[in-house]
XYZ file of C-alpha atoms in Angstrom:
455
model
C 124.323 152.427 45.675
C 122.699 148.780 46.962
C 122.587 146.728 44.448
C 121.052 143.659 46.392
C 118.439 143.496 48.474
C 118.638 144.401 51.723
C 114.918 143.142 53.373
C 114.236 140.265 54.389
C 110.769 138.481 52.061
C 109.355 138.432 55.203
C 109.290 142.057 54.862
C 109.051 142.570 51.236
C 105.369 140.640 51.699
C 104.743 142.445 54.292
C 104.935 146.227 52.748
C 103.383 144.174 49.751
C 100.332 143.576 51.305
C 100.329 146.793 52.803
C 99.830 148.538 49.554
C 97.338 145.882 48.324
C 98.367 145.909 44.486
C 97.996 143.968 42.809
C 100.705 142.108 41.277
C 101.775 140.017 37.482
C 103.754 137.763 37.616
C 105.615 137.140 34.239
C 108.451 135.283 31.989
C 110.289 136.140 29.390
C 114.285 135.868 27.501
C 116.394 136.870 24.615
C 119.384 135.091 23.832
C 121.902 137.981 22.376
C 125.542 138.624 22.727
C 125.657 141.176 25.846
C 129.981 142.538 26.627
C 129.585 143.143 29.908
C 126.669 140.924 31.429
C 128.253 142.712 35.410
C 127.058 145.815 34.017
C 124.108 144.691 32.874
C 123.121 142.873 35.764
C 123.748 145.631 37.436
C 122.096 148.662 35.088
C 118.790 146.415 35.564
C 119.354 146.002 39.155
C 118.689 149.700 39.104
C 115.933 150.464 36.952
C 114.056 147.327 38.316
C 114.487 147.891 42.526
C 113.040 151.118 41.644
C 109.593 150.108 40.382
C 109.396 147.839 43.121
C 109.756 144.470 40.309
C 111.076 140.850 41.784
C 111.945 138.106 40.671
C 115.082 135.402 39.812
C 117.137 136.102 36.488
C 120.202 134.964 34.895
C 122.522 137.248 32.275
C 125.285 135.906 30.412
C 127.755 136.577 27.459
C 124.674 134.884 25.625
C 121.862 137.188 27.356
C 118.435 136.313 29.745
C 116.304 134.812 31.458
C 114.039 135.984 33.130
C 111.580 134.978 35.740
C 109.581 138.003 37.591
C 106.797 139.977 39.717
C 106.287 142.963 39.048
C 103.441 146.118 40.052
C 99.972 146.139 38.102
C 100.160 149.851 37.428
C 104.118 149.615 36.361
C 104.212 147.080 33.405
C 104.227 149.908 30.878
C 106.939 151.393 32.919
C 108.733 147.879 33.387
C 108.654 146.565 29.118
C 109.618 150.526 29.445
C 113.315 149.283 30.956
C 113.901 146.105 28.623
C 112.620 148.616 25.555
C 115.847 150.376 25.911
C 117.971 147.506 25.044
C 117.611 146.893 21.427
C 117.811 142.895 21.567
C 114.341 143.545 23.911
C 112.176 145.774 22.009
C 108.760 144.288 20.711
C 109.902 141.134 22.855
C 106.941 138.596 24.521
C 106.144 138.494 27.984
C 104.694 135.557 29.237
C 102.842 136.369 32.156
C 101.197 133.904 34.378
C 97.822 132.156 34.266
C 97.079 132.488 37.801
C 98.575 135.493 39.814
C 99.610 135.248 43.380
C 101.158 139.029 44.875
C 103.857 136.639 46.927
C 104.892 134.887 43.936
C 108.392 136.776 44.468
C 109.683 138.195 47.302
C 113.234 139.335 46.261
C 115.159 140.150 42.903
C 118.100 138.463 42.247
C 119.986 138.964 39.255
C 122.816 136.505 38.953
C 125.287 136.431 36.145
C 125.951 132.910 34.855
C 128.149 131.409 32.263
C 124.893 130.386 30.271
C 120.893 131.897 30.973
C 120.092 128.074 30.620
C 123.112 125.167 31.043
C 122.807 123.144 28.252
C 126.494 121.590 28.623
C 126.373 122.709 24.651
C 129.886 123.806 22.988
C 127.758 127.195 20.957
C 130.797 127.668 18.351
C 129.961 124.164 17.056
C 126.993 124.758 15.714
C 124.791 127.625 14.236
C 122.965 128.478 17.362
C 120.165 130.706 15.075
C 119.234 128.363 13.197
C 116.115 127.540 15.035
C 113.244 125.704 14.357
C 109.886 126.765 13.099
C 107.905 128.728 15.022
C 104.463 127.456 16.264
C 101.383 129.069 17.072
C 98.804 127.218 19.637
C 96.305 126.141 16.389
C 99.613 125.697 14.244
C 100.686 123.245 17.056
C 97.726 121.366 17.091
C 97.240 121.216 13.687
C 100.941 119.141 14.035
C 100.460 116.866 16.938
C 97.615 115.369 14.353
C 99.802 114.611 11.925
C 100.977 110.779 11.797
C 104.166 111.609 11.014
C 105.229 114.364 13.803
C 106.947 113.532 17.056
C 106.384 115.259 19.802
C 109.246 115.819 22.679
C 109.077 117.179 26.377
C 112.013 119.146 26.733
C 111.267 119.349 30.525
C 112.147 117.242 33.264
C 110.515 114.047 35.157
C 109.025 116.163 37.803
C 107.580 118.908 35.316
C 105.941 116.140 32.878
C 104.815 113.607 35.457
C 101.513 116.776 36.754
C 101.136 117.539 32.872
C 102.633 117.350 29.081
C 100.616 116.793 25.794
C 98.925 114.065 24.119
C 101.367 111.958 23.017
C 104.753 113.542 24.391
C 108.049 111.393 24.612
C 108.182 112.571 28.297
C 111.962 111.697 29.120
C 112.801 110.777 32.519
C 115.612 113.331 33.478
C 116.530 115.973 36.297
C 117.850 118.847 33.703
C 117.762 120.064 29.825
C 121.223 119.250 29.575
C 120.828 115.381 30.154
C 117.686 115.895 27.806
C 119.548 116.735 24.387
C 121.400 113.168 23.934
C 119.063 110.901 25.468
C 116.367 112.698 22.447
C 118.889 112.034 19.998
C 119.954 108.757 20.111
C 116.654 108.184 20.927
C 115.321 109.241 17.455
C 118.151 108.602 15.203
C 116.402 106.876 12.576
C 113.368 109.497 12.511
C 115.572 111.821 10.756
C 114.302 112.804 7.018
C 110.933 111.134 7.315
C 109.795 112.566 10.797
C 108.285 116.225 12.282
C 110.006 116.557 15.233
C 107.765 118.493 17.559
C 109.049 120.818 20.794
C 108.037 122.469 23.958
C 109.092 123.394 26.817
C 107.579 126.046 29.852
C 108.309 129.146 27.761
C 110.007 128.200 25.069
C 113.991 129.001 25.992
C 114.850 125.479 26.408
C 113.380 125.318 22.496
C 115.370 127.682 21.890
C 118.432 126.015 21.709
C 116.967 122.859 20.910
C 116.141 123.126 17.886
C 119.247 124.671 16.637
C 121.239 121.638 18.502
C 118.778 118.762 16.314
C 118.898 120.906 13.049
C 122.740 120.660 13.712
C 122.546 116.736 14.558
C 120.758 116.145 10.611
C 116.813 117.047 11.671
C 115.236 118.601 8.652
C 111.769 119.040 10.121
C 111.874 120.626 13.583
C 108.791 123.079 14.722
C 109.232 124.198 18.542
C 106.122 126.037 20.792
C 106.669 129.656 20.419
C 106.655 131.212 23.978
C 106.042 127.363 25.535
C 103.012 126.545 27.337
C 102.702 129.867 28.718
C 102.248 131.592 25.945
C 99.800 127.999 24.527
C 97.379 128.683 27.325
C 97.031 132.162 26.616
C 96.325 131.596 23.187
C 93.834 129.402 23.541
C 91.992 130.397 26.361
C 91.647 133.650 24.206
C 90.890 131.756 20.942
C 89.126 128.728 22.396
C 90.946 126.487 21.253
C 90.916 123.008 22.270
C 93.500 122.005 24.665
C 96.529 119.138 23.942
C 97.941 119.312 27.714
C 96.341 118.361 30.113
C 97.061 118.497 33.717
C 99.214 121.461 35.658
C 102.587 123.154 34.389
C 104.885 123.534 36.943
C 106.575 126.376 37.845
C 109.619 127.389 39.221
C 107.948 130.144 41.686
C 106.179 129.227 45.165
C 103.098 128.039 43.715
C 105.084 124.953 41.912
C 102.268 124.956 39.172
C 100.061 126.769 37.253
C 96.397 124.409 36.213
C 95.691 124.145 32.637
C 93.400 121.747 32.932
C 91.245 120.198 35.386
C 93.055 116.264 34.132
C 94.772 115.097 36.966
C 97.336 112.769 35.583
C 99.373 111.930 38.930
C 99.347 111.018 42.376
C 100.322 111.209 45.460
C 103.652 110.028 45.983
C 102.781 108.667 49.474
C 99.671 107.071 48.763
C 98.694 107.087 45.192
C 95.283 108.905 45.470
C 95.056 111.053 41.958
C 97.025 114.176 43.435
C 99.095 116.719 41.293
C 100.039 118.813 44.065
C 104.310 119.721 44.113
C 105.749 120.823 47.867
C 108.929 120.461 49.902
C 109.398 118.085 52.803
C 109.120 120.398 55.825
C 113.159 118.946 57.158
C 115.036 121.411 55.925
C 117.803 118.727 55.375
C 115.936 117.158 53.212
C 113.437 119.681 50.898
C 112.884 117.166 49.485
C 110.319 117.784 45.776
C 107.165 115.295 45.452
C 103.603 115.159 45.106
C 101.361 114.969 48.557
C 97.237 114.732 48.939
C 95.913 116.476 51.830
C 95.520 113.184 53.559
C 99.239 112.441 53.444
C 100.416 115.841 53.923
C 98.066 116.012 57.366
C 99.215 112.286 58.858
C 103.041 112.975 57.777
C 102.943 116.587 58.608
C 104.388 117.575 55.251
C 107.628 115.680 55.279
C 108.476 112.632 52.622
C 108.883 109.896 55.316
C 108.609 108.809 59.016
C 112.292 109.844 59.281
C 112.188 113.247 58.247
C 108.890 113.587 60.445
C 111.293 111.802 63.392
C 113.186 114.959 62.699
C 111.127 117.543 62.581
C 109.908 116.850 66.447
C 113.655 117.447 67.633
C 114.236 120.594 69.475
C 115.878 122.772 67.240
C 118.901 123.062 68.465
C 119.055 119.801 67.583
C 117.928 119.940 63.472
C 119.927 122.304 63.059
C 123.317 119.942 64.541
C 122.408 117.203 63.003
C 122.698 119.555 59.050
C 125.746 120.342 60.258
C 128.433 119.102 57.082
C 125.846 118.621 55.086
C 123.910 120.860 51.970
C 121.049 121.708 52.348
C 118.738 124.533 51.475
C 119.207 126.182 47.303
C 123.385 123.309 47.864
C 120.582 120.871 47.060
C 117.478 121.464 45.920
C 116.357 117.271 45.550
C 114.184 117.123 42.092
C 111.204 114.085 43.422
C 114.213 110.881 43.356
C 113.971 108.753 46.736
C 112.985 105.590 47.391
C 110.659 106.858 49.873
C 108.153 107.804 46.889
C 106.223 104.263 46.248
C 103.955 105.759 43.383
C 106.930 108.108 41.265
C 106.714 107.932 38.098
C 108.430 109.306 35.110
C 109.303 108.051 31.384
C 106.155 106.345 29.625
C 103.932 108.600 31.140
C 99.665 108.547 31.176
C 97.752 110.659 29.009
C 94.496 109.766 30.707
C 93.250 111.188 33.882
C 93.187 110.034 37.108
C 90.582 111.888 38.057
C 89.326 115.733 37.798
C 89.890 118.721 39.977
C 87.926 121.080 41.616
C 87.601 124.170 38.925
C 86.190 127.659 40.608
C 84.553 130.622 38.280
C 87.079 132.856 38.440
C 84.319 135.478 38.528
C 83.586 133.651 42.482
C 86.644 134.019 43.114
C 86.767 135.376 46.934
C 88.988 138.621 46.939
C 90.825 138.965 50.873
C 92.556 142.232 52.169
C 94.627 141.248 54.777
C 97.702 142.408 56.258
C 100.561 140.417 58.968
C 100.201 141.125 61.873
C 102.900 138.475 63.287
C 105.549 135.393 62.928
C 105.019 131.625 63.772
C 107.253 130.348 66.657
C 106.701 127.146 67.825
C 104.016 124.086 67.941
C 103.568 121.554 70.394
C 102.754 118.648 68.598
C 101.384 116.719 71.901
C 99.063 119.386 72.814
C 98.380 121.084 69.322
C 99.213 124.124 70.519
C 100.676 126.888 68.473
C 102.679 129.517 69.104
C 103.316 133.679 67.003
C 104.985 136.801 68.091
C 102.216 139.987 67.271
C 104.969 142.460 65.554
C 102.009 144.801 64.120
C 98.696 145.420 65.230
C 96.788 143.539 67.281
C 94.756 140.162 67.181
C 91.227 140.551 69.366
C 88.724 137.376 69.835
C 85.901 136.272 67.095
C 89.367 138.132 64.592
C 89.911 135.689 61.339
C 93.331 135.205 60.105
C 95.241 133.380 57.376
C 97.821 131.231 58.219
C 100.160 130.908 55.181
C 103.617 129.187 54.557
C 105.606 127.110 52.108
C 104.478 123.917 53.300
C 101.472 125.086 55.606
C 99.589 126.612 52.544
C 96.717 128.924 53.367
C 94.823 127.500 56.127
C 91.079 129.805 57.717
C 90.686 129.994 60.594
C 88.687 132.215 63.845
C 90.554 132.690 66.930
C 88.555 131.965 69.685
C 90.465 131.673 72.584
C 93.991 132.999 72.737
C 96.685 133.436 75.464
C 99.153 136.627 75.245
C 102.796 135.812 77.429
C 100.962 133.255 79.221
C 97.838 133.888 80.425
C 94.368 134.446 78.521
C 93.150 137.844 76.934
C 91.025 139.233 74.485
C 93.076 141.729 72.702
C 97.409 140.279 72.098
C 98.985 143.780 71.286
C 101.850 144.249 69.224
C 105.545 142.573 71.057
C 102.971 139.575 73.260
C 103.942 136.250 72.407
C 100.632 134.814 71.822
C 99.572 131.159 71.680
C 96.044 129.277 71.004
C 95.172 125.682 69.301
C 95.563 124.769 66.049
C 94.803 121.505 64.383
C 97.927 121.833 61.748
C 101.523 121.600 62.232
C 103.076 125.655 62.013
C 106.642 125.965 61.238
C 108.667 129.018 61.511
C 108.520 130.019 58.274
C 104.371 130.347 58.425
C 103.850 133.838 58.788
C 100.328 135.207 60.768
C 97.991 137.950 59.203
C 94.182 139.515 59.848
C 91.568 138.897 57.703
C 91.099 142.854 57.387
C 87.814 141.697 54.875
C 86.707 138.983 52.153
C 84.352 139.975 48.823
C 83.360 138.286 45.557
C 84.764 139.800 42.558
């Protein structure tokens, strides 16, 4: 039996679109003693693969940490696979505020030394002696206590776009760095202050609260379920949000809006903006904040150097990357001298602008089908080239071009060339070109919009 992915992300996306079913993005974690992580991993893969569950999951002797996409109609069956294990009976599943059927396109379960890299020796303190869990209203109440110190245990690129009012936001790139920094900063407050901590889904605080209690802090509290669960509770119970801005997430969406406050700036021009992206140059792949105007001008690149690079022939780009660490080996998290307006550490609480919010009831549901993929973009003539892999494309058709850096762009086909000549309908196997005002990339997909309706 195969215990790994056999489909590419592109093939999986096509199957998801053809199925036409809604999916739920969710996350969960559990600390537990797992004797055989490899067998545990394989058993989970078999169970979840059968349900078409996708995601990125880490398992270790100390437990499990998962971010996943599950078909909505398989949600209870998925929960049942968790209930088979005593330590996951009744486990809280943090369901995302915003849903995206393409949040994950592979099922990846990896065995790790730890489910979160914290750099701690768990044998030196009691990891079960955790802080007091607080629900949303309780968290808000304690925030207003003048004897409370609130700490963000996420990384600089996460807190930059959203954080709780008055929080300490360490200028760190990983959880391991934050622990000793915060410990040193708060040495004088161990006895008389409330140490209130939070993170995305709660997993970092599980370990951090026990660590700080071991360090001598008397009053340690943590946000139950993290920002994700906090958001669900404030929406359901009508509680005022003390969190401002966006919650950074680790799937392709890169963020969920909690409030309409924009507290960050485009790293290139300084305009209020909180949309993360990755540099289009695969040899760079820098994570940074970029507004729509800079995205168009810089073609999704972080610098003129990277902009020049993506205009080189593909073979030359590949040659330049030889010997370099690229892709998953170097996911640079927003630290570069080219980013003029990057902020980290001491962050503002006052919004710079308000985001446009849409009434969910007026959301437009688009039914689409994947018909092709991008092959090239001719920059000077602004001509895009695609290969039709499925069905047909005709003049007058509405299409959606989608990709991690392109976003989602809708256009109507008014002129089309197939295999070098003008035509009215392109068929499967045809190589087509048409004018586009924006650049497309090899990772971009071409969808035909079948219908759009208010939901």
